[in-house]
PDB file of C-alpha atoms and ligand atoms in Angstrom:
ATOM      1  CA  UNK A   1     -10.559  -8.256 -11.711  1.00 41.00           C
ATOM      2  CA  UNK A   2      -9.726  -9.077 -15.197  1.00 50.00           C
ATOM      3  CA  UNK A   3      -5.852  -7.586 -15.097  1.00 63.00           C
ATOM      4  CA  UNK A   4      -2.994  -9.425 -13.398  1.00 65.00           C
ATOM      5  CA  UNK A   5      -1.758  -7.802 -10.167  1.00 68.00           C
ATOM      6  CA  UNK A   6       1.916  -8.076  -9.964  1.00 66.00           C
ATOM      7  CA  UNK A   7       1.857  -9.547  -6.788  1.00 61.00           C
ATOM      8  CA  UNK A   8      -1.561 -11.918  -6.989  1.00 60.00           C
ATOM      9  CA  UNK A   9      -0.040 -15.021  -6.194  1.00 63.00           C
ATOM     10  CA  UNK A  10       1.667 -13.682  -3.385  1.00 65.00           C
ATOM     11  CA  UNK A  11      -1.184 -14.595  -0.927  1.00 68.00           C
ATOM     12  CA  UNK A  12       1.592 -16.843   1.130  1.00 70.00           C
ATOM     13  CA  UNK A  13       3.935 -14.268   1.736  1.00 77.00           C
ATOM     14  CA  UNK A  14       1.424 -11.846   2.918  1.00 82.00           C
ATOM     15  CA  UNK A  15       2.693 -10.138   6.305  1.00 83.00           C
ATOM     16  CA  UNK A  16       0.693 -11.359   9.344  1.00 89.00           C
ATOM     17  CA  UNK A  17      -1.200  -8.448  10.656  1.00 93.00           C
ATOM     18  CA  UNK A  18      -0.041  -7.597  14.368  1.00 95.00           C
ATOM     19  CA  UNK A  19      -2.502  -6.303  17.122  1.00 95.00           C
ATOM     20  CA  UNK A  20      -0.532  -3.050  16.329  1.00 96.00           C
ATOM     21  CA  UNK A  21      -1.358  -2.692  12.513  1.00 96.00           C
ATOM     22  CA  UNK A  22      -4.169  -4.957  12.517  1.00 97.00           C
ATOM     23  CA  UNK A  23      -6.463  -1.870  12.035  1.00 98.00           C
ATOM     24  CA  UNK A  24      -4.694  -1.260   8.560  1.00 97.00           C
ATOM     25  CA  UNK A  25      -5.226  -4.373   7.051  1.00 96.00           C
ATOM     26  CA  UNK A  26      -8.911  -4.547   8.027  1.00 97.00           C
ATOM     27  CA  UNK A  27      -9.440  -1.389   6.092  1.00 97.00           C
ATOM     28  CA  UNK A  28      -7.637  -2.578   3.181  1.00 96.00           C
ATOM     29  CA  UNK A  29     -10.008  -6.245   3.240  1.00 96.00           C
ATOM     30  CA  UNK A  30     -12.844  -3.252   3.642  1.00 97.00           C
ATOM     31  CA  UNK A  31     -11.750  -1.258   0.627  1.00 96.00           C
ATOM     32  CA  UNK A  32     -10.655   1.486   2.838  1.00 97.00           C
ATOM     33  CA  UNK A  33      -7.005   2.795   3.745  1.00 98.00           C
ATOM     34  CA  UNK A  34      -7.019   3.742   7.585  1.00 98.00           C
ATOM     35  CA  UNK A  35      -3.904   5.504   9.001  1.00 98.00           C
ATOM     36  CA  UNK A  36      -2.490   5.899  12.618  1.00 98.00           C
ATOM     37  CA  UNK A  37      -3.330   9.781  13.418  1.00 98.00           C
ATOM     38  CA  UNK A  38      -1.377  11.602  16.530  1.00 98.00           C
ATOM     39  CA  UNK A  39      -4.438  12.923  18.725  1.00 98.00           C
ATOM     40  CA  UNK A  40      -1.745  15.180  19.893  1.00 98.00           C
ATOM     41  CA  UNK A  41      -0.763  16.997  16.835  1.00 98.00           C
ATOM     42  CA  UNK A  42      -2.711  15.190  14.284  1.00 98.00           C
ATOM     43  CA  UNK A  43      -0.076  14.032  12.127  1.00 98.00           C
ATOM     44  CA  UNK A  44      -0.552  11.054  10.016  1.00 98.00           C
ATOM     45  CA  UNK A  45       1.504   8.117   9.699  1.00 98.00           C
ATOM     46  CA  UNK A  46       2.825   4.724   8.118  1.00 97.00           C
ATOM     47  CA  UNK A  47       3.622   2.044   8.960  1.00 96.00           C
ATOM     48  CA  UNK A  48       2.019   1.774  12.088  1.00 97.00           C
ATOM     49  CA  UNK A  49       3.936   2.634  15.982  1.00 97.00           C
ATOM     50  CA  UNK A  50       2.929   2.652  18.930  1.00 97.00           C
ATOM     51  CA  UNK A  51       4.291   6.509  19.198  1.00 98.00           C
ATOM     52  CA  UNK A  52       3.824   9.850  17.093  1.00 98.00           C
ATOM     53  CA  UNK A  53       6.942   9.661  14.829  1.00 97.00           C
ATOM     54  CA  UNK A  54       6.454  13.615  14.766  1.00 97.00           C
ATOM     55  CA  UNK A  55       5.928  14.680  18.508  1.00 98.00           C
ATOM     56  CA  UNK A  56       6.419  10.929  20.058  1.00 98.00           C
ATOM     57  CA  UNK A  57       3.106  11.109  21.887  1.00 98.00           C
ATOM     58  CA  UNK A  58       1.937   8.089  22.548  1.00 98.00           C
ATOM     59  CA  UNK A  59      -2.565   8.401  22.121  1.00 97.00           C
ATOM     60  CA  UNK A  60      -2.752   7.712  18.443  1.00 98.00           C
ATOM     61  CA  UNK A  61      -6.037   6.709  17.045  1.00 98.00           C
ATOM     62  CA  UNK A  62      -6.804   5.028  13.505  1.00 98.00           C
ATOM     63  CA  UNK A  63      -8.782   6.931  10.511  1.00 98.00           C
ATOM     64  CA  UNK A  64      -9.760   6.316   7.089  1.00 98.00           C
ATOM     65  CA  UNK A  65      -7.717   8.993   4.837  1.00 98.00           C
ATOM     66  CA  UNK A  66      -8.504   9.603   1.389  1.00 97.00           C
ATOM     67  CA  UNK A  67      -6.076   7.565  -0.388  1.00 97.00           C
ATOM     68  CA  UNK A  68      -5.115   9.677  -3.057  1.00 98.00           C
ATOM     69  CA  UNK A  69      -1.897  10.778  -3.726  1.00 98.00           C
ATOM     70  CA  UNK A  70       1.182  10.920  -6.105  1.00 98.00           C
ATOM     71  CA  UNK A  71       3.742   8.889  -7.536  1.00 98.00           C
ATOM     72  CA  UNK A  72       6.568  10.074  -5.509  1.00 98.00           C
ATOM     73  CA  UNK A  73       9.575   7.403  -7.201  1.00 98.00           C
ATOM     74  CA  UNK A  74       9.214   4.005  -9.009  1.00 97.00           C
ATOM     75  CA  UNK A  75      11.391   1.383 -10.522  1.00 96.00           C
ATOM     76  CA  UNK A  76      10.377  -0.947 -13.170  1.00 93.00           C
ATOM     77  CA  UNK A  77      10.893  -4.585 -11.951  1.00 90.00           C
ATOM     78  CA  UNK A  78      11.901  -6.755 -15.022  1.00 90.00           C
ATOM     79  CA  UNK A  79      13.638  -9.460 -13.202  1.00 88.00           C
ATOM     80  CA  UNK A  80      11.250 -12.274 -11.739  1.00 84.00           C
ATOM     81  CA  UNK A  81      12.807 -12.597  -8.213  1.00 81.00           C
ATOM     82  CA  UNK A  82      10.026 -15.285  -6.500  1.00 79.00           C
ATOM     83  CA  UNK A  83       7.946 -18.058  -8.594  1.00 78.00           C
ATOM     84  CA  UNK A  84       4.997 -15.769  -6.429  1.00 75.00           C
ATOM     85  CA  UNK A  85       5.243 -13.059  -8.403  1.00 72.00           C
ATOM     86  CA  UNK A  86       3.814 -14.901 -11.540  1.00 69.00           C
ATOM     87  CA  UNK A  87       4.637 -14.474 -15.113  1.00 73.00           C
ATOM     88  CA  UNK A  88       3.505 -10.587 -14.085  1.00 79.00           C
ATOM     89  CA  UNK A  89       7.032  -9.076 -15.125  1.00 85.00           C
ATOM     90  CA  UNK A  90       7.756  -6.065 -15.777  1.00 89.00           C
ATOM     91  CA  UNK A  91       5.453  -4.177 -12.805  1.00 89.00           C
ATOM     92  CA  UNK A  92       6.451  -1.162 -11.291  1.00 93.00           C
ATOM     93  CA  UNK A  93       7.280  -1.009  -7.485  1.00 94.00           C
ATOM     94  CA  UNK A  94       6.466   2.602  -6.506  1.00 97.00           C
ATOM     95  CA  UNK A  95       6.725   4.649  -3.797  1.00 98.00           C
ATOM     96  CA  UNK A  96       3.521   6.990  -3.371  1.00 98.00           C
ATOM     97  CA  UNK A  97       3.153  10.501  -1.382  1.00 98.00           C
ATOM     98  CA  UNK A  98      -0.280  10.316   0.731  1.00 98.00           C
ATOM     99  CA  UNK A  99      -1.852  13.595   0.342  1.00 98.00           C
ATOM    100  CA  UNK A 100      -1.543  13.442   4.293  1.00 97.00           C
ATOM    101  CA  UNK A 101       1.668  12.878   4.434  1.00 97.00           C
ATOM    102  CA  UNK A 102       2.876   9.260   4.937  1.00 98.00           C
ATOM    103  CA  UNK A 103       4.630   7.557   1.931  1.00 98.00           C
ATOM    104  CA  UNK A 104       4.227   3.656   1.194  1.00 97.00           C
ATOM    105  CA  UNK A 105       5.650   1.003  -1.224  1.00 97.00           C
ATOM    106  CA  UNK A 106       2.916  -0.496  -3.469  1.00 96.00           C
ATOM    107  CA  UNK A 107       2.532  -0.540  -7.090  1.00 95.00           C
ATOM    108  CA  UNK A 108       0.626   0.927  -9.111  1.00 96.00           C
ATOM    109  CA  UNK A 109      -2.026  -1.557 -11.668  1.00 94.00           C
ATOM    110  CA  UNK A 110      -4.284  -0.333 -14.088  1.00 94.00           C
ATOM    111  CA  UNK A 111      -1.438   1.382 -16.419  1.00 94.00           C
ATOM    112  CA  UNK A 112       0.958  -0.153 -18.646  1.00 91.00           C
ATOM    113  CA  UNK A 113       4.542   0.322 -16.036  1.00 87.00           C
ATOM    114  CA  UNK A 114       5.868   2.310 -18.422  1.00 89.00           C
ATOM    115  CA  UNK A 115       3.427   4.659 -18.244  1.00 95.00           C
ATOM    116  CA  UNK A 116       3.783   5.377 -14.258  1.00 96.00           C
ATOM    117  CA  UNK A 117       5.280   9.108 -13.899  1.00 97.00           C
ATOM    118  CA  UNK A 118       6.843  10.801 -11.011  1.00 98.00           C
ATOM    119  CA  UNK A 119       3.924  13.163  -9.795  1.00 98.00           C
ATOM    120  CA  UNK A 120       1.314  11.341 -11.479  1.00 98.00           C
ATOM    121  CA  UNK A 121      -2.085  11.330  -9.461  1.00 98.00           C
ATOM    122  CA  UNK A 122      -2.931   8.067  -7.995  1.00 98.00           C
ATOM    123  CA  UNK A 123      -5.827   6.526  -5.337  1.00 98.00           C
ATOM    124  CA  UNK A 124      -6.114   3.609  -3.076  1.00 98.00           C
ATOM    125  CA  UNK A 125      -7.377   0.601  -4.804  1.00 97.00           C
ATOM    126  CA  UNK A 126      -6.921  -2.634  -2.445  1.00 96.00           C
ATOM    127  CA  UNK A 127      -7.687  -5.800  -3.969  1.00 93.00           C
ATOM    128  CA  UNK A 128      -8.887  -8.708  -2.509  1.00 92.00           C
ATOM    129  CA  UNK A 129      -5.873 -11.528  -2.573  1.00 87.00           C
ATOM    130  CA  UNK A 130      -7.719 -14.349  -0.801  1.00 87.00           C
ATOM    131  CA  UNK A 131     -10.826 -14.314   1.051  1.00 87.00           C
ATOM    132  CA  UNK A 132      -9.550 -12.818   4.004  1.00 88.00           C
ATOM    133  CA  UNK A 133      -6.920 -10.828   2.936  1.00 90.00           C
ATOM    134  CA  UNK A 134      -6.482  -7.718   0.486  1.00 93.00           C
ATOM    135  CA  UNK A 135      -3.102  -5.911  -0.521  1.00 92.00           C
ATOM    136  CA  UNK A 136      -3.094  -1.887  -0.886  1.00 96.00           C
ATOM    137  CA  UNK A 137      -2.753  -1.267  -5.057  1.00 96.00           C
ATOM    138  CA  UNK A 138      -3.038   1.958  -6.637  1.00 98.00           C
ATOM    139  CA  UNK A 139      -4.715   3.275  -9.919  1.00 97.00           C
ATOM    140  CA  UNK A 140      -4.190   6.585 -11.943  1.00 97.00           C
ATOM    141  CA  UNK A 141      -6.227   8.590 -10.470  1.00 96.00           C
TER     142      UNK A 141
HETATM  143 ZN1   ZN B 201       2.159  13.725  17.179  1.00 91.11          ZN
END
């Protein structure tokens, strides 16, 4: 990985994974995104619960999902709010449309900020962060 990621030196502030979303996280460290599916009416979702936040059902198992989707909104962060976050300014926070479903804040690396796009294609790209722990990223697809 030759480009910065906006959030690199971040590795500190990294969310502990739970026993709940623990399955997310170790699809991310294995390059994978993995979503929470409803075995009752197969919905997909994020962040993880221990409930279907469509029919509440409560037997939800964990798949990997394609990880493409679309820029669904972004900002443009210009403002260096944490020493963590590097000399990286500006990066784009953005929030990205799964094409099953679930939206999730990430950003997306790879393109100049100001070239992100509402609607532009993006996929899954987690990078590695430390040696045990990766961070979901997305590229133009
Ligand atoms: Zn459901």
């Amino acid at each position: 990985m030759t480009e910065p990621l906006p959030n690199a030196n971040k590795a500190d502030l990294l969310p502990e994974p739970t026993e709940r979303d623990a399955p997310f996280w170790e699809g991310l460290r294995a390059s994978e995104l993995r979503l929470q599916r409803c075995s009752a009416c197969a919905s997909f979702q994020y962040p993880a619960e221990s409930f279907c936040y469509d029919c509440g059902a409560t037997s939800l198992q964990w798949e990997r999902v394609s990880g493409g989707g679309e820029v669904y909104s972004f900002i443009t962060v210009h403002q260096r709010y944490h020493p963590a976050f590097g000399d990286n300014t500006p990066y784009n926070v953005s929030i990205i449309a799964l094409d099953e479903g679930p939206r999730l804040v990430s950003n997306v690396i790879g393109t100049p900020s100001n070239q992100v796009t509402v609607g532009m294609r993006v996929q899954a790209s987690p990078q590695a962060l430390t040696d045990e722990r990766s961070w979901l990223y997305f590229r133009p697809a």
